[in-house]
């Protein structure tokens, strides 16, 4: 195993984050990694993500290449990964997470935007939480890469856009950030800021090799977050936010803290709950918290999908 083929989307952000994983894998194991660009449905369709089904539109083509043996492993933004297992494919590693928070890009902080400001996002989760914070905002659905979205501000189409802080950092566009939104204001998407590394399940030697870049704390945190999503039977196009951290203590064993919310798309109603426990119980903690969310009516809020401007 001297050269490995890493399947990646062709966008700047995707190739940058894939190169980061490749460089670390090369450094830790001595193997050579070459990037193989793959075009996905999400890259070619101009339809809104919710119209295409949301979860999986950036993933399926890469998985097809894996199963066909055309690439050895693939790197995805974990928030794009469906929660249901894929036959013949395993999540071999979860790379160390970057800052998972959302960022408001534009000339002013959220509180300082003028009444009725036009804010762009393609995420129902962000729409719901934005409206909860500022009910006067006109939220506009947008698509495209980060630079395309940011250009809508300079062109005067929008007053601001909301993007993932981690992604902006990876492409060197933190200069566009006016405010990093604290999870108390806006819970990120489950898995946001983390990278998923997949390969075929029958490649035991490769699974072992890829685990050298696995980060156990990140894996525990995102497992809890994604379990909430799975139990709710929701995808990345649902108004669900979840954020978990694993905290070490000198005089106690590590603890996992999880907060999740489901918000109505109008921003008027939301269910937000927290839980904690040992990191090795991450899946159980996520499952229990999701059950509590459902018991408080979260399933009714998830049925709302309209993110057209008001």
PDB file of N, CA, C and O in Angstrom, residues 176-205:
ATOM      1  N   UNK A 176     -14.240  37.875   6.072  1.00  0.00           N
ATOM      2  CA  UNK A 176     -15.638  38.222   5.774  1.00  0.00           C
ATOM      3  C   UNK A 176     -16.538  38.118   7.003  1.00  0.00           C
ATOM      4  O   UNK A 176     -17.692  38.540   6.959  1.00  0.00           O
ATOM      5  N   UNK A 177     -16.026  37.577   8.103  1.00  0.00           N
ATOM      6  CA  UNK A 177     -16.852  37.305   9.281  1.00  0.00           C
ATOM      7  C   UNK A 177     -17.059  38.572  10.109  1.00  0.00           C
ATOM      8  O   UNK A 177     -16.104  39.212  10.545  1.00  0.00           O
ATOM      9  N   UNK A 178     -18.327  38.910  10.327  1.00  0.00           N
ATOM     10  CA  UNK A 178     -18.660  40.034  11.205  1.00  0.00           C
ATOM     11  C   UNK A 178     -18.896  39.567  12.626  1.00  0.00           C
ATOM     12  O   UNK A 178     -18.644  40.302  13.586  1.00  0.00           O
ATOM     13  N   UNK A 179     -19.388  38.329  12.776  1.00  0.00           N
ATOM     14  CA  UNK A 179     -19.706  37.809  14.105  1.00  0.00           C
ATOM     15  C   UNK A 179     -19.745  36.289  14.058  1.00  0.00           C
ATOM     16  O   UNK A 179     -20.333  35.704  13.153  1.00  0.00           O
ATOM     17  N   UNK A 180     -19.098  35.674  15.039  1.00  0.00           N
ATOM     18  CA  UNK A 180     -19.206  34.230  15.215  1.00  0.00           C
ATOM     19  C   UNK A 180     -20.348  33.987  16.189  1.00  0.00           C
ATOM     20  O   UNK A 180     -20.364  34.530  17.294  1.00  0.00           O
ATOM     21  N   UNK A 181     -21.332  33.200  15.767  1.00  0.00           N
ATOM     22  CA  UNK A 181     -22.552  33.019  16.541  1.00  0.00           C
ATOM     23  C   UNK A 181     -22.366  31.925  17.591  1.00  0.00           C
ATOM     24  O   UNK A 181     -22.131  30.758  17.260  1.00  0.00           O
ATOM     25  N   UNK A 182     -22.475  32.306  18.841  1.00  0.00           N
ATOM     26  CA  UNK A 182     -22.302  31.371  19.941  1.00  0.00           C
ATOM     27  C   UNK A 182     -23.409  30.315  19.902  1.00  0.00           C
ATOM     28  O   UNK A 182     -24.550  30.616  19.526  1.00  0.00           O
ATOM     29  N   UNK A 183     -23.110  29.067  20.288  1.00  0.00           N
ATOM     30  CA  UNK A 183     -24.157  28.034  20.310  1.00  0.00           C
ATOM     31  C   UNK A 183     -25.358  28.399  21.175  1.00  0.00           C
ATOM     32  O   UNK A 183     -26.446  27.854  20.980  1.00  0.00           O
ATOM     33  N   UNK A 184     -25.182  29.308  22.133  1.00  0.00           N
ATOM     34  CA  UNK A 184     -26.334  29.773  22.904  1.00  0.00           C
ATOM     35  C   UNK A 184     -27.315  30.533  22.011  1.00  0.00           C
ATOM     36  O   UNK A 184     -28.515  30.561  22.272  1.00  0.00           O
ATOM     37  N   UNK A 185     -26.782  31.165  20.947  1.00  0.00           N
ATOM     38  CA  UNK A 185     -27.625  31.871  19.985  1.00  0.00           C
ATOM     39  C   UNK A 185     -28.107  30.927  18.886  1.00  0.00           C
ATOM     40  O   UNK A 185     -29.284  30.916  18.530  1.00  0.00           O
ATOM     41  N   UNK A 186     -27.170  30.174  18.321  1.00  0.00           N
ATOM     42  CA  UNK A 186     -27.486  29.316  17.177  1.00  0.00           C
ATOM     43  C   UNK A 186     -26.714  28.005  17.295  1.00  0.00           C
ATOM     44  O   UNK A 186     -25.491  27.988  17.163  1.00  0.00           O
ATOM     45  N   UNK A 187     -27.434  26.936  17.535  1.00  0.00           N
ATOM     46  CA  UNK A 187     -26.789  25.627  17.596  1.00  0.00           C
ATOM     47  C   UNK A 187     -26.371  25.192  16.196  1.00  0.00           C
ATOM     48  O   UNK A 187     -27.161  25.287  15.252  1.00  0.00           O
ATOM     49  N   UNK A 188     -25.140  24.707  16.028  1.00  0.00           N
ATOM     50  CA  UNK A 188     -24.691  24.268  14.703  1.00  0.00           C
ATOM     51  C   UNK A 188     -25.363  22.985  14.255  1.00  0.00           C
ATOM     52  O   UNK A 188     -26.066  22.323  15.029  1.00  0.00           O
ATOM     53  N   UNK A 189     -25.129  22.633  13.006  1.00  0.00           N
ATOM     54  CA  UNK A 189     -25.631  21.359  12.487  1.00  0.00           C
ATOM     55  C   UNK A 189     -24.872  20.212  13.126  1.00  0.00           C
ATOM     56  O   UNK A 189     -23.674  20.332  13.418  1.00  0.00           O
ATOM     57  N   UNK A 190     -25.520  19.074  13.351  1.00  0.00           N
ATOM     58  CA  UNK A 190     -24.803  17.906  13.869  1.00  0.00           C
ATOM     59  C   UNK A 190     -23.611  17.564  12.973  1.00  0.00           C
ATOM     60  O   UNK A 190     -23.747  17.447  11.755  1.00  0.00           O
ATOM     61  N   UNK A 191     -22.444  17.450  13.585  1.00  0.00           N
ATOM     62  CA  UNK A 191     -21.238  17.115  12.834  1.00  0.00           C
ATOM     63  C   UNK A 191     -20.535  18.286  12.193  1.00  0.00           C
ATOM     64  O   UNK A 191     -19.470  18.106  11.584  1.00  0.00           O
ATOM     65  N   UNK A 192     -21.068  19.495  12.308  1.00  0.00           N
ATOM     66  CA  UNK A 192     -20.465  20.647  11.641  1.00  0.00           C
ATOM     67  C   UNK A 192     -19.042  20.884  12.153  1.00  0.00           C
ATOM     68  O   UNK A 192     -18.776  20.812  13.336  1.00  0.00           O
ATOM     69  N   UNK A 193     -18.133  21.161  11.222  1.00  0.00           N
ATOM     70  CA  UNK A 193     -16.741  21.409  11.570  1.00  0.00           C
ATOM     71  C   UNK A 193     -15.864  20.173  11.566  1.00  0.00           C
ATOM     72  O   UNK A 193     -14.641  20.277  11.659  1.00  0.00           O
ATOM     73  N   UNK A 194     -16.471  18.980  11.467  1.00  0.00           N
ATOM     74  CA  UNK A 194     -15.709  17.732  11.472  1.00  0.00           C
ATOM     75  C   UNK A 194     -15.684  17.112  10.079  1.00  0.00           C
ATOM     76  O   UNK A 194     -16.568  17.361   9.259  1.00  0.00           O
ATOM     77  N   UNK A 195     -14.686  16.293   9.830  1.00  0.00           N
ATOM     78  CA  UNK A 195     -14.526  15.622   8.545  1.00  0.00           C
ATOM     79  C   UNK A 195     -14.662  14.120   8.732  1.00  0.00           C
ATOM     80  O   UNK A 195     -14.078  13.531   9.653  1.00  0.00           O
ATOM     81  N   UNK A 196     -15.447  13.496   7.859  1.00  0.00           N
ATOM     82  CA  UNK A 196     -15.657  12.045   7.884  1.00  0.00           C
ATOM     83  C   UNK A 196     -14.762  11.385   6.841  1.00  0.00           C
ATOM     84  O   UNK A 196     -14.638  11.873   5.711  1.00  0.00           O
ATOM     85  N   UNK A 197     -14.162  10.276   7.228  1.00  0.00           N
ATOM     86  CA  UNK A 197     -13.276   9.530   6.326  1.00  0.00           C
ATOM     87  C   UNK A 197     -13.858   8.130   6.170  1.00  0.00           C
ATOM     88  O   UNK A 197     -13.935   7.367   7.137  1.00  0.00           O
ATOM     89  N   UNK A 198     -14.281   7.790   4.951  1.00  0.00           N
ATOM     90  CA  UNK A 198     -14.927   6.510   4.679  1.00  0.00           C
ATOM     91  C   UNK A 198     -14.090   5.655   3.743  1.00  0.00           C
ATOM     92  O   UNK A 198     -13.366   6.169   2.876  1.00  0.00           O
ATOM     93  N   UNK A 199     -14.231   4.343   3.914  1.00  0.00           N
ATOM     94  CA  UNK A 199     -13.648   3.399   2.965  1.00  0.00           C
ATOM     95  C   UNK A 199     -14.519   2.153   2.925  1.00  0.00           C
ATOM     96  O   UNK A 199     -15.507   2.052   3.658  1.00  0.00           O
ATOM     97  N   UNK A 200     -14.181   1.209   2.066  1.00  0.00           N
ATOM     98  CA  UNK A 200     -14.952  -0.021   1.980  1.00  0.00           C
ATOM     99  C   UNK A 200     -14.772  -0.856   3.240  1.00  0.00           C
ATOM    100  O   UNK A 200     -13.677  -0.923   3.808  1.00  0.00           O
ATOM    101  N   UNK A 201     -15.855  -1.488   3.664  1.00  0.00           N
ATOM    102  CA  UNK A 201     -15.827  -2.277   4.894  1.00  0.00           C
ATOM    103  C   UNK A 201     -14.899  -3.479   4.791  1.00  0.00           C
ATOM    104  O   UNK A 201     -14.379  -3.963   5.808  1.00  0.00           O
ATOM    105  N   UNK A 202     -14.681  -3.985   3.566  1.00  0.00           N
ATOM    106  CA  UNK A 202     -13.850  -5.185   3.413  1.00  0.00           C
ATOM    107  C   UNK A 202     -12.356  -4.869   3.332  1.00  0.00           C
ATOM    108  O   UNK A 202     -11.553  -5.772   3.135  1.00  0.00           O
ATOM    109  N   UNK A 203     -11.999  -3.604   3.499  1.00  0.00           N
ATOM    110  CA  UNK A 203     -10.585  -3.209   3.476  1.00  0.00           C
ATOM    111  C   UNK A 203     -10.075  -3.038   4.914  1.00  0.00           C
ATOM    112  O   UNK A 203      -9.797  -1.938   5.371  1.00  0.00           O
ATOM    113  N   UNK A 204      -9.939  -4.161   5.637  1.00  0.00           N
ATOM    114  CA  UNK A 204      -9.546  -4.098   7.050  1.00  0.00           C
ATOM    115  C   UNK A 204      -8.202  -3.414   7.236  1.00  0.00           C
ATOM    116  O   UNK A 204      -8.001  -2.658   8.201  1.00  0.00           O
ATOM    117  N   UNK A 205      -7.272  -3.664   6.325  1.00  0.00           N
ATOM    118  CA  UNK A 205      -5.949  -3.039   6.441  1.00  0.00           C
ATOM    119  C   UNK A 205      -6.046  -1.524   6.292  1.00  0.00           C
ATOM    120  O   UNK A 205      -5.378  -0.762   7.005  1.00  0.00           O
TER     121      UNK A 205
END
